[in-house]
Tab-separated table of C-alpha atoms in Angstrom:
chain	number	residue	atom	x	y	z
A	1	MET	CA	32.476	-33.659	-1.156
A	2	ALA	CA	31.091	-37.212	-0.718
A	3	LEU	CA	33.488	-39.579	0.518
A	4	ASN	CA	34.184	-43.442	-0.265
A	5	ASN	CA	30.443	-43.035	-1.915
A	6	SER	CA	29.217	-41.246	1.593
A	7	VAL	CA	26.760	-38.955	1.453
A	8	ASN	CA	27.888	-37.274	4.616
A	9	HIS	CA	30.105	-33.890	3.950
A	10	GLN	CA	31.219	-31.075	5.615
A	11	VAL	CA	30.801	-27.769	3.625
A	12	THR	CA	32.844	-24.946	4.401
A	13	GLN	CA	32.375	-21.386	4.116
A	14	TYR	CA	34.794	-18.595	3.838
A	15	ASN	CA	34.464	-14.401	3.659
A	16	THR	CA	34.635	-12.529	0.589
A	17	LEU	CA	37.208	-9.963	0.497
A	18	THR	CA	36.873	-7.248	-1.621
A	19	GLY	CA	37.711	-3.730	-2.287
A	20	ALA	CA	38.915	-0.963	-4.733
A	21	ALA	CA	42.618	0.139	-4.891
A	22	SER	CA	42.537	2.862	-3.658
A	23	ASN	CA	39.996	2.211	-0.408
A	24	LEU	CA	39.318	-0.380	2.544
A	25	ILE	CA	39.182	-3.952	2.283
A	26	ASN	CA	35.527	-4.875	2.549
A	27	ASN	CA	34.558	-8.661	4.233
A	28	VAL	CA	31.541	-9.765	3.252
A	29	SER	CA	30.582	-12.828	5.313
A	30	PRO	CA	29.132	-15.949	3.607
A	31	GLY	CA	24.891	-15.328	3.738
A	32	GLN	CA	25.189	-11.620	3.146
A	33	ALA	CA	22.481	-10.259	0.919
A	34	GLY	CA	22.112	-7.112	-0.627
A	35	TRP	CA	25.572	-6.445	-1.194
A	36	VAL	CA	26.440	-5.743	-5.291
A	37	LEU	CA	29.487	-4.940	-7.375
A	38	THR	CA	29.202	-0.910	-7.253
A	39	SER	CA	31.773	2.007	-9.506
A	40	ASN	CA	33.810	3.602	-6.990
A	41	GLY	CA	34.767	5.965	-10.594
A	42	LEU	CA	36.894	6.167	-13.388
A	43	SER	CA	39.882	6.575	-11.330
A	44	ALA	CA	39.272	3.602	-8.704
A	45	GLN	CA	38.428	-0.157	-8.707
A	46	PRO	CA	34.826	-1.345	-8.443
A	47	SER	CA	33.967	-3.440	-4.908
A	48	TYR	CA	31.255	-4.861	-2.923
A	49	GLN	CA	28.721	-2.483	-1.478
A	50	PRO	CA	25.572	-2.631	0.552
A	51	VAL	CA	21.983	-1.718	-1.665
A	52	PRO	CA	19.900	1.010	0.035
A	53	ASN	CA	16.570	-0.972	1.355
A	54	GLY	CA	18.692	-4.508	1.715
A	55	GLY	CA	18.704	-5.055	-2.315
A	56	GLY	CA	18.164	-3.815	-5.605
A	57	GLY	CA	16.106	-0.480	-4.774
A	58	VAL	CA	13.391	-2.293	-3.704
A	59	PRO	CA	10.526	-0.413	-1.299
A	60	ILE	CA	10.203	-1.291	1.949
A	61	TYR	CA	6.580	-1.861	3.813
A	62	THR	CA	6.789	-1.148	7.397
A	63	PHE	CA	3.644	-2.142	9.713
A	64	ILE	CA	2.513	0.908	11.461
A	65	SER	CA	-0.406	0.136	12.831
A	66	SER	CA	-4.771	-1.617	12.016
A	67	LEU	CA	-8.090	-1.300	12.722
A	68	ASP	CA	-11.321	-3.216	12.470
A	69	PHE	CA	-14.403	-2.845	11.060
A	70	THR	CA	-16.665	-2.591	13.650
A	71	ASN	CA	-19.930	-1.357	13.874
A	72	THR	CA	-19.275	2.337	13.089
A	73	THR	CA	-19.543	4.634	9.774
A	74	THR	CA	-16.140	6.299	10.495
A	75	MET	CA	-12.600	4.748	11.573
A	76	ASP	CA	-9.233	6.920	11.700
A	77	PHE	CA	-5.399	6.628	11.817
A	78	ILE	CA	-4.263	9.472	13.797
A	79	ASN	CA	-0.047	10.676	14.842
A	80	ILE	CA	1.077	9.149	12.108
A	81	ASP	CA	4.479	9.210	11.541
A	82	ASN	CA	5.541	11.787	8.849
A	83	THR	CA	8.955	9.825	8.248
A	84	TYR	CA	7.581	7.767	5.357
A	85	SER	CA	7.235	9.299	1.575
A	86	GLN	CA	4.312	6.903	1.104
A	87	LEU	CA	1.772	4.887	3.083
A	88	ARG	CA	-0.204	1.872	2.197
A	89	PHE	CA	-3.147	0.848	3.287
A	90	ILE	CA	-4.882	-3.095	2.710
A	91	LEU	CA	-7.781	-3.726	3.339
A	92	GLY	CA	-7.603	-7.361	4.232
A	93	ASN	CA	-9.105	-9.762	6.864
A	94	GLY	CA	-11.788	-11.209	4.982
A	95	GLY	CA	-13.015	-8.114	3.207
A	96	MET	CA	-14.413	-4.884	4.275
A	97	GLY	CA	-18.342	-5.372	4.661
A	98	LEU	CA	-20.668	-2.195	4.140
A	99	ALA	CA	-24.267	-1.643	3.688
A	100	SER	CA	-25.594	-1.625	0.381
A	101	GLY	CA	-25.937	1.799	-1.668
A	102	SER	CA	-23.169	3.630	0.594
A	103	THR	CA	-20.280	5.248	-0.399
A	104	LEU	CA	-16.807	5.085	1.594
A	105	GLN	CA	-14.539	7.715	1.315
A	106	MET	CA	-10.965	8.792	2.433
A	107	ARG	CA	-10.599	12.606	4.114
A	108	VAL	CA	-7.130	14.041	5.926
A	109	SER	CA	-6.435	15.954	8.764
A	110	THR	CA	-3.575	18.419	9.536
A	111	ASP	CA	-4.330	18.448	13.220
A	112	ASN	CA	-3.610	14.630	14.198
A	113	GLY	CA	-7.720	14.168	14.075
A	114	ALA	CA	-9.117	16.579	15.692
A	115	THR	CA	-10.910	17.966	12.755
A	116	PHE	CA	-10.984	16.233	9.380
A	117	ILE	CA	-11.398	18.628	5.936
A	118	ALA	CA	-14.286	17.731	3.635
A	119	SER	CA	-13.568	20.190	0.986
A	120	GLY	CA	-10.955	20.465	-1.947
A	121	TYR	CA	-10.923	17.060	-2.853
A	122	GLN	CA	-10.425	16.307	-6.587
A	123	CYS	CA	-10.964	12.048	-7.746
A	124	GLN	CA	-12.375	10.186	-10.666
A	125	GLY	CA	-12.637	6.330	-10.515
A	126	SER	CA	-14.255	3.343	-12.614
A	127	GLU	CA	-15.068	-0.179	-11.897
A	128	VAL	CA	-15.646	-2.780	-13.956
A	129	LEU	CA	-18.068	-5.322	-12.408
A	130	SER	CA	-20.684	-8.168	-13.492
A	131	THR	CA	-24.364	-7.918	-13.253
A	132	SER	CA	-25.154	-11.278	-11.803
A	133	GLY	CA	-23.130	-13.526	-9.176
A	134	THR	CA	-21.446	-15.975	-11.840
A	135	PRO	CA	-19.817	-13.614	-13.770
A	136	THR	CA	-19.545	-14.408	-17.723
A	137	PRO	CA	-18.857	-11.877	-20.472
A	138	SER	CA	-21.928	-10.841	-21.626
A	139	THR	CA	-22.636	-9.520	-17.431
A	140	TRP	CA	-19.318	-7.858	-17.218
A	141	ILE	CA	-20.268	-3.875	-17.482
A	142	LYS	CA	-18.358	-0.261	-16.684
A	143	ALA	CA	-19.281	2.464	-14.830
A	144	ASP	CA	-17.778	5.634	-13.877
A	145	PHE	CA	-17.505	7.500	-10.321
A	146	ASP	CA	-18.663	11.246	-10.083
A	147	ASN	CA	-15.697	13.312	-8.607
A	148	SER	CA	-16.228	14.366	-4.854
A	149	SER	CA	-14.620	17.829	-3.380
A	150	THR	CA	-15.444	16.142	0.036
A	151	GLY	CA	-13.292	13.372	0.041
A	152	ILE	CA	-11.425	10.341	-2.167
A	153	ASN	CA	-14.571	8.062	-3.408
A	154	LEU	CA	-13.187	4.642	-3.402
A	155	PHE	CA	-16.380	2.956	-4.374
A	156	LEU	CA	-20.113	2.570	-4.003
A	157	ALA	CA	-20.922	-0.505	-2.014
A	158	SER	CA	-23.514	-2.534	-3.732
A	159	GLY	CA	-25.052	-6.180	-2.684
A	160	ALA	CA	-23.972	-8.106	0.486
A	161	ASN	CA	-20.226	-7.643	-0.646
A	162	LEU	CA	-16.641	-7.874	1.100
A	163	TYR	CA	-14.099	-5.166	-0.396
A	164	GLN	CA	-10.762	-6.180	-0.404
A	165	GLY	CA	-7.869	-4.476	-2.139
A	166	ILE	CA	-4.634	-1.869	-1.712
A	167	ILE	CA	-4.625	2.352	-1.281
A	168	ASP	CA	-1.731	4.051	-1.724
A	169	VAL	CA	-1.203	7.458	-0.636
A	170	PHE	CA	2.333	9.591	-1.444
A	171	SER	CA	3.630	12.624	0.217
A	172	PRO	CA	1.586	12.920	3.072
A	173	ALA	CA	3.959	14.672	5.319
A	174	THR	CA	5.459	16.745	2.802
A	175	ALA	CA	4.135	19.925	2.669
A	176	ASP	CA	5.228	21.669	-0.869
A	177	ASN	CA	3.401	18.886	-2.707
A	178	LEU	CA	-0.293	17.688	-3.516
A	179	VAL	CA	-1.498	14.576	-1.083
A	180	THR	CA	-2.006	12.086	-4.014
A	181	PHE	CA	-4.044	8.817	-3.578
A	182	GLU	CA	-4.297	5.727	-6.098
A	183	TYR	CA	-6.429	2.743	-5.317
A	184	ASP	CA	-7.118	-0.311	-6.847
A	185	ILE	CA	-9.981	-2.797	-5.310
A	186	TYR	CA	-11.963	-5.802	-5.283
A	187	ASN	CA	-15.206	-6.333	-4.388
A	188	GLN	CA	-16.666	-9.850	-4.461
A	189	GLY	CA	-20.438	-10.932	-3.671
A	190	GLY	CA	-22.039	-14.307	-2.564
A	191	GLY	CA	-24.578	-15.274	-4.319
A	192	THR	CA	-26.527	-12.851	-6.559
A	193	SER	CA	-24.566	-10.456	-5.865
A	194	LYS	CA	-21.999	-8.345	-7.864
A	195	ASN	CA	-18.078	-9.087	-7.851
A	196	GLY	CA	-15.931	-6.298	-9.482
A	197	ARG	CA	-12.864	-4.476	-9.435
A	198	LEU	CA	-12.544	-1.034	-9.012
A	199	ALA	CA	-9.338	1.703	-9.224
A	200	GLY	CA	-8.984	4.993	-8.938
A	201	LEU	CA	-6.802	8.172	-8.087
A	202	GLY	CA	-7.277	11.838	-6.513
A	203	TYR	CA	-5.436	14.062	-4.747
A	204	TYR	CA	-6.312	16.899	-2.009
A	205	SER	CA	-5.784	20.188	-3.563
A	206	VAL	CA	-4.219	22.391	-1.014
A	207	PRO	CA	-0.269	21.257	-0.147
A	208	ALA	CA	-0.220	20.165	3.537
A	209	ASP	CA	1.201	18.145	6.420
A	210	VAL	CA	-0.957	15.439	6.502
A	211	ASN	CA	-0.953	12.721	9.781
A	212	ALA	CA	-4.002	11.738	10.212
A	213	ILE	CA	-6.732	10.078	8.148
A	214	ARG	CA	-10.203	8.894	8.129
A	215	PHE	CA	-12.157	6.370	6.418
A	216	VAL	CA	-15.949	7.117	6.299
A	217	ALA	CA	-18.734	5.992	5.030
A	218	GLY	CA	-22.948	6.904	4.743
A	219	ALA	CA	-23.790	3.372	6.846
A	220	ASN	CA	-21.227	0.871	9.854
A	221	PHE	CA	-18.967	-0.961	8.479
A	222	THR	CA	-19.578	-4.769	9.062
A	223	SER	CA	-15.934	-6.659	9.354
A	224	GLY	CA	-12.666	-6.570	8.322
A	225	THR	CA	-9.417	-5.035	8.792
A	226	ILE	CA	-7.911	-2.334	7.867
A	227	TYR	CA	-3.664	-2.427	7.688
A	228	MET	CA	-1.854	0.834	7.425
A	229	TYR	CA	2.348	0.846	6.395
A	230	GLY	CA	4.937	3.105	5.438
A	231	VAL	CA	6.901	2.943	2.877
A	232	SER	CA	10.677	4.245	2.493
């Protein structure tokens, strides 16, 4: 409050006591997040209770590890924690550099990276890209990716481009389900290089516990970082 036209004031915060008629009292302190009024059934009054994942059922992304792309054709994430039902990979740090004409794939392993499986995949993707460095409606074209059984095809590099985007892997550690992939990647060219967006999905056709994932290309990676997160 204001006292004698002064802007100085003191705010007192109090705990909120909540509870149902047949339940214990909950003490919700000031600033407590992720609590909502929750039903306790037909025979009891509702009460404030914490919501899983910190509120609203919003997924929690936990950073696991990252790898820098530097002069190699393969990048491996091994010994992946099998507690996550979904993994998210982010191509960042300025974008992943890859020589023109090189295809980028993902492959899985069930023996912590001792071997990576190069068969049994199904995938389909497409891209919308510009045929010039300055996109205009007349220069945009659509192209489809061919299916591949040797890995999940993410894109075919074109021009001196940097690739940024997100790749989601579902059910990596559930032996009863197929491991599925979804991706959304943007390639940003410079000068007269192409610009475009690539999206697609695929799966590994044998149910398996996956504990390592490889990114493999037809030429050396030249720049960028890929980050891996577990989703819960």
